[in-house]
Coordinates of C-alpha atoms in Angstrom, one line a residue:
M1 CA -55.6 -1.6 78.0
A2 CA -57.4 -4.5 78.8
F3 CA -55.3 -8.3 77.4
R4 CA -57.4 -9.9 74.3
P5 CA -55.7 -13.3 74.2
Y6 CA -58.1 -13.2 70.5
D7 CA -56.0 -10.3 68.9
T8 CA -53.0 -12.1 70.2
R9 CA -53.3 -15.2 68.8
D10 CA -55.0 -14.0 65.8
E11 CA -51.5 -11.6 65.1
R12 CA -49.5 -14.5 65.5
L13 CA -50.9 -16.8 63.5
L14 CA -50.6 -13.7 60.3
I15 CA -46.6 -13.8 61.9
F16 CA -46.3 -17.2 61.4
F17 CA -47.7 -17.1 57.4
E18 CA -45.4 -14.0 57.1
V19 CA -42.8 -16.3 57.7
I20 CA -43.7 -19.3 55.2
L21 CA -44.5 -16.9 52.5
L22 CA -41.2 -15.1 52.8
K23 CA -39.4 -18.4 53.7
D24 CA -41.3 -19.3 49.9
M25 CA -40.0 -16.2 48.2
L26 CA -36.9 -16.8 48.9
N27 CA -37.0 -20.9 48.1
Q28 CA -39.2 -19.6 44.5
I29 CA -36.1 -16.9 44.1
E30 CA -33.7 -19.6 44.6
Q31 CA -35.3 -21.9 42.8
Q32 CA -36.3 -19.5 39.3
A33 CA -32.5 -17.8 39.4
I34 CA -30.7 -21.7 39.4
E35 CA -33.0 -22.2 37.3
A36 CA -32.8 -19.4 34.2
L37 CA -28.5 -19.8 35.2
E38 CA -28.7 -23.2 33.6
S39 CA -30.7 -22.6 30.7
A40 CA -27.6 -18.4 30.2
K41 CA -25.9 -18.9 26.8
S42 CA -23.3 -15.9 27.8
E43 CA -21.8 -13.7 30.0
Q44 CA -24.1 -10.8 29.4
E45 CA -27.5 -13.5 29.9
I46 CA -25.5 -14.1 33.4
D47 CA -23.9 -10.5 34.4
G48 CA -27.9 -9.8 33.8
L49 CA -29.6 -12.5 35.8
R50 CA -26.9 -11.6 38.8
V51 CA -28.3 -7.9 38.8
K52 CA -31.9 -9.1 38.7
Y53 CA -31.8 -11.2 41.8
L54 CA -28.6 -9.9 43.3
G55 CA -28.9 -6.8 42.8
K56 CA -29.4 -3.8 45.2
K57 CA -32.6 -3.0 43.5
G58 CA -32.8 -6.9 42.7
E59 CA -35.5 -9.6 44.1
L60 CA -33.3 -11.1 47.0
T61 CA -32.9 -7.9 48.4
G62 CA -36.6 -6.8 48.0
I63 CA -37.4 -9.4 50.1
L64 CA -35.2 -8.5 52.8
K65 CA -36.3 -4.9 53.0
Q66 CA -39.7 -7.1 53.8
M67 CA -38.8 -8.3 57.0
G68 CA -38.9 -4.5 58.8
G69 CA -42.2 -6.1 59.4
L70 CA -42.0 -9.1 61.5
P71 CA -40.5 -9.3 65.3
A72 CA -37.5 -9.6 66.2
E73 CA -37.2 -12.7 67.4
E74 CA -37.7 -14.1 63.4
R75 CA -35.4 -11.6 61.6
P76 CA -32.4 -14.2 62.4
L77 CA -34.1 -17.1 60.9
I78 CA -35.1 -15.4 57.9
G79 CA -32.3 -13.3 57.0
Q80 CA -29.8 -16.5 57.3
L81 CA -31.5 -17.8 55.0
A82 CA -31.6 -15.4 53.0
N83 CA -28.3 -15.0 53.5
I84 CA -28.7 -19.5 52.1
V85 CA -30.2 -19.0 49.4
R86 CA -27.5 -15.5 47.6
E87 CA -24.3 -17.8 48.6
K88 CA -26.2 -20.1 46.3
I89 CA -27.4 -18.0 43.5
G90 CA -23.5 -16.4 43.9
A91 CA -22.1 -20.3 43.5
K92 CA -24.1 -21.0 40.4
I93 CA -23.1 -17.6 38.7
S94 CA -19.6 -18.4 39.7
E95 CA -19.9 -21.7 38.2
R96 CA -21.2 -20.8 35.2
F97 CA -18.7 -18.0 34.6
A98 CA -16.5 -20.7 34.7
E99 CA -18.4 -22.9 32.2
M100 CA -19.0 -20.3 29.6
K101 CA -14.9 -18.7 30.1
S102 CA -14.1 -22.7 29.7
E103 CA -16.2 -23.0 26.8
S104 CA -15.0 -20.1 25.2
V105 CA -11.5 -21.4 25.7
K106 CA -12.2 -24.7 24.1
A107 CA -14.1 -23.1 20.7
R108 CA -11.3 -20.9 20.8
L109 CA -8.4 -23.4 20.3
S110 CA -10.8 -25.8 18.0
L111 CA -11.2 -22.5 15.8
E112 CA -7.1 -22.4 16.5
A113 CA -6.0 -25.5 16.2
I114 CA -3.4 -26.7 13.4
D115 CA -3.3 -29.7 11.9
V116 CA -0.3 -31.2 11.8
T117 CA -0.5 -33.1 9.3
M118 CA -1.9 -30.8 6.3
P119 CA 0.0 -29.8 4.0
G120 CA 1.2 -26.3 4.4
K121 CA 0.4 -23.1 2.6
R122 CA 3.1 -21.9 0.3
E123 CA 3.2 -17.9 0.9
A124 CA 2.3 -15.9 -1.4
M125 CA 6.0 -13.5 -2.7
G126 CA 5.3 -10.8 -5.3
K127 CA 7.9 -10.1 -8.0
R128 CA 10.0 -7.8 -9.5
H129 CA 7.9 -5.3 -12.2
P130 CA 9.9 -6.2 -16.1
I131 CA 10.3 -2.3 -15.4
S132 CA 12.4 -2.2 -12.7
L133 CA 14.1 -5.5 -13.1
V134 CA 15.8 -4.1 -16.7
L135 CA 16.0 -0.4 -15.5
D136 CA 18.4 -2.2 -12.2
D137 CA 19.9 -4.1 -15.9
I138 CA 20.8 -0.3 -16.9
T139 CA 22.0 0.9 -14.0
E140 CA 24.1 -2.0 -13.3
I141 CA 25.3 -2.0 -17.2
F142 CA 26.6 1.4 -17.1
L143 CA 28.6 1.6 -13.5
G144 CA 30.4 -0.4 -14.7
M145 CA 31.5 2.2 -16.9
G146 CA 32.2 4.4 -14.7
F147 CA 27.9 6.3 -14.7
K148 CA 26.1 7.9 -11.2
V149 CA 22.9 8.1 -10.8
A150 CA 21.1 11.7 -10.1
E151 CA 17.9 12.2 -9.8
G152 CA 15.5 15.1 -9.9
P153 CA 12.1 16.1 -9.8
E154 CA 9.1 15.4 -11.4
V155 CA 7.3 18.0 -11.0
E156 CA 10.0 20.5 -12.9
L157 CA 10.4 23.8 -13.6
G158 CA 9.9 25.7 -16.9
Y159 CA 13.2 26.9 -16.4
Y160 CA 15.6 24.1 -16.3
N161 CA 13.0 22.3 -18.5
F162 CA 12.8 24.6 -21.1
D163 CA 15.2 27.5 -21.0
V164 CA 18.7 25.9 -19.9
L165 CA 18.5 22.9 -22.7
N166 CA 18.1 25.8 -26.2
I167 CA 14.0 25.0 -25.9
P168 CA 12.6 28.9 -27.5
K169 CA 9.5 30.2 -26.3
D170 CA 7.7 29.0 -29.1
H171 CA 8.9 25.1 -29.2
P172 CA 6.2 22.6 -29.8
A173 CA 7.4 21.2 -26.5
R174 CA 6.1 24.2 -24.9
D175 CA 2.3 23.7 -26.2
T176 CA -0.6 22.8 -23.5
Q177 CA -1.5 19.6 -26.0
D178 CA 2.4 17.8 -25.4
T179 CA 3.3 19.1 -22.1
F180 CA 1.1 18.8 -19.0
Y181 CA 1.2 22.3 -17.2
I182 CA 0.5 22.5 -13.4
N183 CA 1.0 26.7 -14.2
D184 CA 2.7 28.9 -16.8
E185 CA 6.0 28.2 -14.6
V186 CA 5.4 24.7 -13.3
I187 CA 5.5 21.7 -15.2
L188 CA 5.2 17.5 -14.7
R189 CA 9.1 16.5 -16.5
P190 CA 8.5 15.6 -20.1
Q191 CA 12.3 14.2 -19.9
T192 CA 15.3 14.0 -17.6
S193 CA 17.3 16.0 -19.5
P194 CA 16.6 18.9 -16.3
V195 CA 18.3 16.3 -13.7
Q196 CA 21.4 16.8 -16.3
V197 CA 21.4 20.1 -16.0
R198 CA 21.3 20.2 -12.1
V199 CA 24.4 18.6 -12.4
M200 CA 25.9 20.4 -14.0
N201 CA 25.6 23.5 -12.0
R202 CA 26.0 21.8 -9.1
Q203 CA 29.2 20.3 -10.9
K204 CA 32.0 20.7 -12.4
P205 CA 33.8 18.4 -15.5
P206 CA 34.7 16.1 -15.7
I207 CA 30.5 14.9 -15.0
R208 CA 29.6 10.9 -15.7
I209 CA 25.6 10.0 -15.2
I210 CA 22.9 8.5 -15.9
A211 CA 19.9 10.0 -14.9
P212 CA 16.3 7.4 -14.7
G213 CA 12.7 8.9 -13.7
R214 CA 8.7 9.0 -14.0
V215 CA 8.1 11.6 -17.2
Y216 CA 5.2 12.8 -18.1
R217 CA 3.5 13.9 -21.8
S218 CA 0.5 13.7 -23.3
D219 CA 0.3 11.2 -25.2
A220 CA -3.0 8.7 -26.2
V221 CA -2.4 5.8 -25.0
D222 CA -1.3 2.8 -27.4
A223 CA 0.9 -0.4 -28.1
T224 CA 3.7 1.8 -28.1
H225 CA 2.8 4.9 -26.1
S226 CA 1.5 6.0 -22.8
P227 CA 1.0 9.7 -21.3
L228 CA 3.1 8.0 -18.4
F229 CA 6.1 6.0 -17.9
H230 CA 9.9 5.8 -17.3
Q231 CA 13.1 6.8 -19.2
V232 CA 16.4 7.2 -18.9
E233 CA 18.8 10.3 -19.9
G234 CA 23.2 9.9 -19.5
L235 CA 25.5 12.5 -19.6
V236 CA 29.1 12.7 -20.6
I237 CA 30.9 15.9 -20.7
D238 CA 34.7 15.6 -20.1
K239 CA 38.0 17.4 -22.4
A240 CA 37.6 15.3 -26.0
I241 CA 34.3 14.0 -25.8
T242 CA 33.8 12.6 -29.3
M243 CA 30.8 11.4 -31.7
A244 CA 32.6 8.1 -31.7
D245 CA 32.0 8.1 -27.9
L246 CA 29.2 8.3 -28.0
K247 CA 28.4 5.7 -30.7
G248 CA 30.7 3.3 -28.2
T249 CA 29.1 3.3 -25.4
L250 CA 26.0 2.6 -26.9
E251 CA 26.8 0.4 -29.2
L252 CA 28.6 -1.8 -25.7
F253 CA 25.1 -0.5 -23.7
A254 CA 23.0 -2.1 -26.2
K255 CA 25.1 -5.8 -26.8
M256 CA 25.7 -6.0 -22.8
L257 CA 21.9 -5.6 -22.7
Y258 CA 20.0 -7.9 -26.0
G259 CA 23.5 -10.3 -26.7
N260 CA 26.8 -9.7 -28.6
D261 CA 24.0 -10.4 -31.6
M262 CA 22.2 -7.5 -31.1
V263 CA 21.3 -5.3 -34.4
V264 CA 21.1 -1.4 -33.8
R265 CA 21.7 1.8 -36.3
F266 CA 22.1 5.1 -36.0
R267 CA 20.5 8.0 -38.4
P268 CA 20.6 11.1 -38.1
H269 CA 17.6 13.4 -36.1
Y270 CA 17.4 16.8 -34.5
F271 CA 17.3 18.1 -30.9
P272 CA 17.7 21.7 -29.6
F273 CA 19.9 20.4 -26.6
T274 CA 22.2 18.3 -28.9
E275 CA 24.2 19.2 -32.7
P276 CA 25.0 16.9 -33.8
S277 CA 21.7 14.7 -33.1
A278 CA 20.5 11.5 -33.7
E279 CA 19.0 8.8 -33.1
M280 CA 19.5 5.4 -32.5
D281 CA 16.7 2.1 -34.1
A282 CA 17.2 -1.1 -32.8
M283 CA 16.2 -4.0 -35.2
C284 CA 12.6 -5.6 -34.4
F285 CA 12.8 -8.6 -33.0
V286 CA 8.9 -9.6 -33.5
C287 CA 9.7 -9.5 -37.4
Q288 CA 13.4 -8.8 -37.6
G289 CA 12.9 -6.5 -39.7
E290 CA 10.3 -7.7 -42.0
G291 CA 7.9 -5.5 -41.2
C292 CA 4.7 -5.8 -39.1
R293 CA 2.1 -3.9 -36.4
L294 CA 4.5 -3.2 -33.7
C295 CA 7.7 -1.5 -35.8
K296 CA 4.8 0.6 -38.2
G297 CA 6.3 -1.7 -40.9
E298 CA 9.3 -0.5 -40.9
G299 CA 11.4 -3.3 -39.2
W300 CA 13.2 -0.8 -36.5
I301 CA 12.5 0.6 -33.0
E302 CA 13.4 2.9 -31.8
I303 CA 15.2 3.0 -28.6
L304 CA 17.4 6.2 -27.5
G305 CA 17.4 9.3 -28.7
C306 CA 21.2 11.2 -28.1
G307 CA 23.8 13.8 -30.3
M308 CA 26.9 16.0 -28.6
V309 CA 25.7 18.8 -26.4
H310 CA 25.1 22.0 -27.9
P311 CA 27.6 23.5 -27.0
K312 CA 24.4 26.6 -25.9
V313 CA 23.2 24.5 -22.8
L314 CA 27.7 23.6 -21.7
K315 CA 26.8 27.3 -21.9
N316 CA 23.7 27.9 -20.8
C317 CA 25.3 25.9 -17.2
G318 CA 28.5 27.5 -16.6
I319 CA 30.6 24.8 -19.0
D320 CA 32.8 26.6 -21.6
P321 CA 32.3 25.2 -24.8
C322 CA 35.8 26.1 -26.0
E323 CA 37.1 23.3 -23.5
Y324 CA 34.7 21.0 -22.4
A325 CA 32.6 18.9 -25.7
G326 CA 30.1 15.9 -24.4
F327 CA 27.4 13.8 -25.0
A328 CA 24.2 13.1 -23.8
F329 CA 20.8 10.3 -24.4
G330 CA 17.6 9.5 -23.5
M331 CA 15.8 6.3 -24.0
G332 CA 12.1 5.0 -23.4
L333 CA 12.6 2.5 -20.5
E334 CA 9.8 0.2 -21.4
R335 CA 10.4 0.7 -25.1
V336 CA 14.2 -1.1 -24.2
V337 CA 11.9 -3.5 -21.4
M338 CA 9.6 -4.7 -24.9
R339 CA 13.4 -5.2 -26.3
R340 CA 14.1 -7.5 -24.0
Y341 CA 11.7 -9.6 -23.4
A342 CA 9.6 -9.5 -26.8
I343 CA 6.6 -7.5 -25.7
D344 CA 4.7 -6.3 -28.0
D345 CA 1.3 -3.8 -26.6
L346 CA 3.2 -1.3 -23.6
R347 CA -0.3 -1.2 -22.5
L348 CA 0.7 -4.7 -20.7
F349 CA 3.1 -2.9 -18.5
F350 CA 0.7 -0.6 -16.6
D351 CA -2.9 -3.8 -16.6
N352 CA -1.2 -5.2 -13.3
D353 CA -2.5 -8.6 -14.2
E354 CA -0.8 -11.0 -12.5
R355 CA -0.9 -13.6 -15.2
F356 CA 1.4 -11.0 -17.7
L357 CA 4.0 -10.4 -14.3
N358 CA 4.2 -13.7 -13.1
Q359 CA 6.4 -14.6 -15.9
F360 CA 9.2 -11.9 -15.1

């Protein structure tokens, strides 16, 4: 093959311009990358630029792939220049990452900074509900008299709630308009009396207990009634227990809870599980016996029902009524609290109004 000087010179010129072009492209990539990194606003944006310029399919890799068409003696020069550009871009990326991290730390410290000259903030502390406060007081009073606290299920069998307590099938208390039924045999207890039955079934006299807890009745909501309320019932079973023991215990309880000037009265009543039966009333704290909306003009507010345990109930629970006697009582806790704190509307207990609750 004949040597043609013109062709050789032309090829060398082409290679020369190609090298110059690659150098310019590398310098341009470096300049664009540095400018883009300087204006980046987030670490995610910086990482995206890293992939764009230095990734496997990045712009710098694309330049290096074009080196295959260069003579062997020209490749080291372009490779060296490409490595310099890579190092500069990599260094700038590291620098920007460090700056971003520093700025993030400064921003977080600024947000979390504590000004020690500012006055402290008082922690909002919760308070015990007035019902809980009075229940604790009632419990302490009866514990001091030698009583124990007993508990039982709120979802109760009709057997414990009615049958054992001498309440026959046709008694109004079993009406679905008076009691919440889950099915024919299971109810939401309308009283804590089943707790007394369970205690009498498993424990021999002497028995002296109180049974506090939530109860449910199908009552319309008004100033003195609610379908959900709280009761505290009590039971004493022992030898030679009389009505005098009942009255003395409850009068002492009332004076210890309300003060020595507390005036109470007992009036005859009927309960199927006690005989004789009575209700204990407290003089109305609003009108002092004159009659008002709260006491419905009577001057007195019913506090609790009580009586001597019916012999049939004792017998149903396996206790000999000829050997043992006892008394029982039950009070609506909300009414006791109303009398204690001069509250004239039971609904306030369930409204969750902090203006009301923070008074106690």
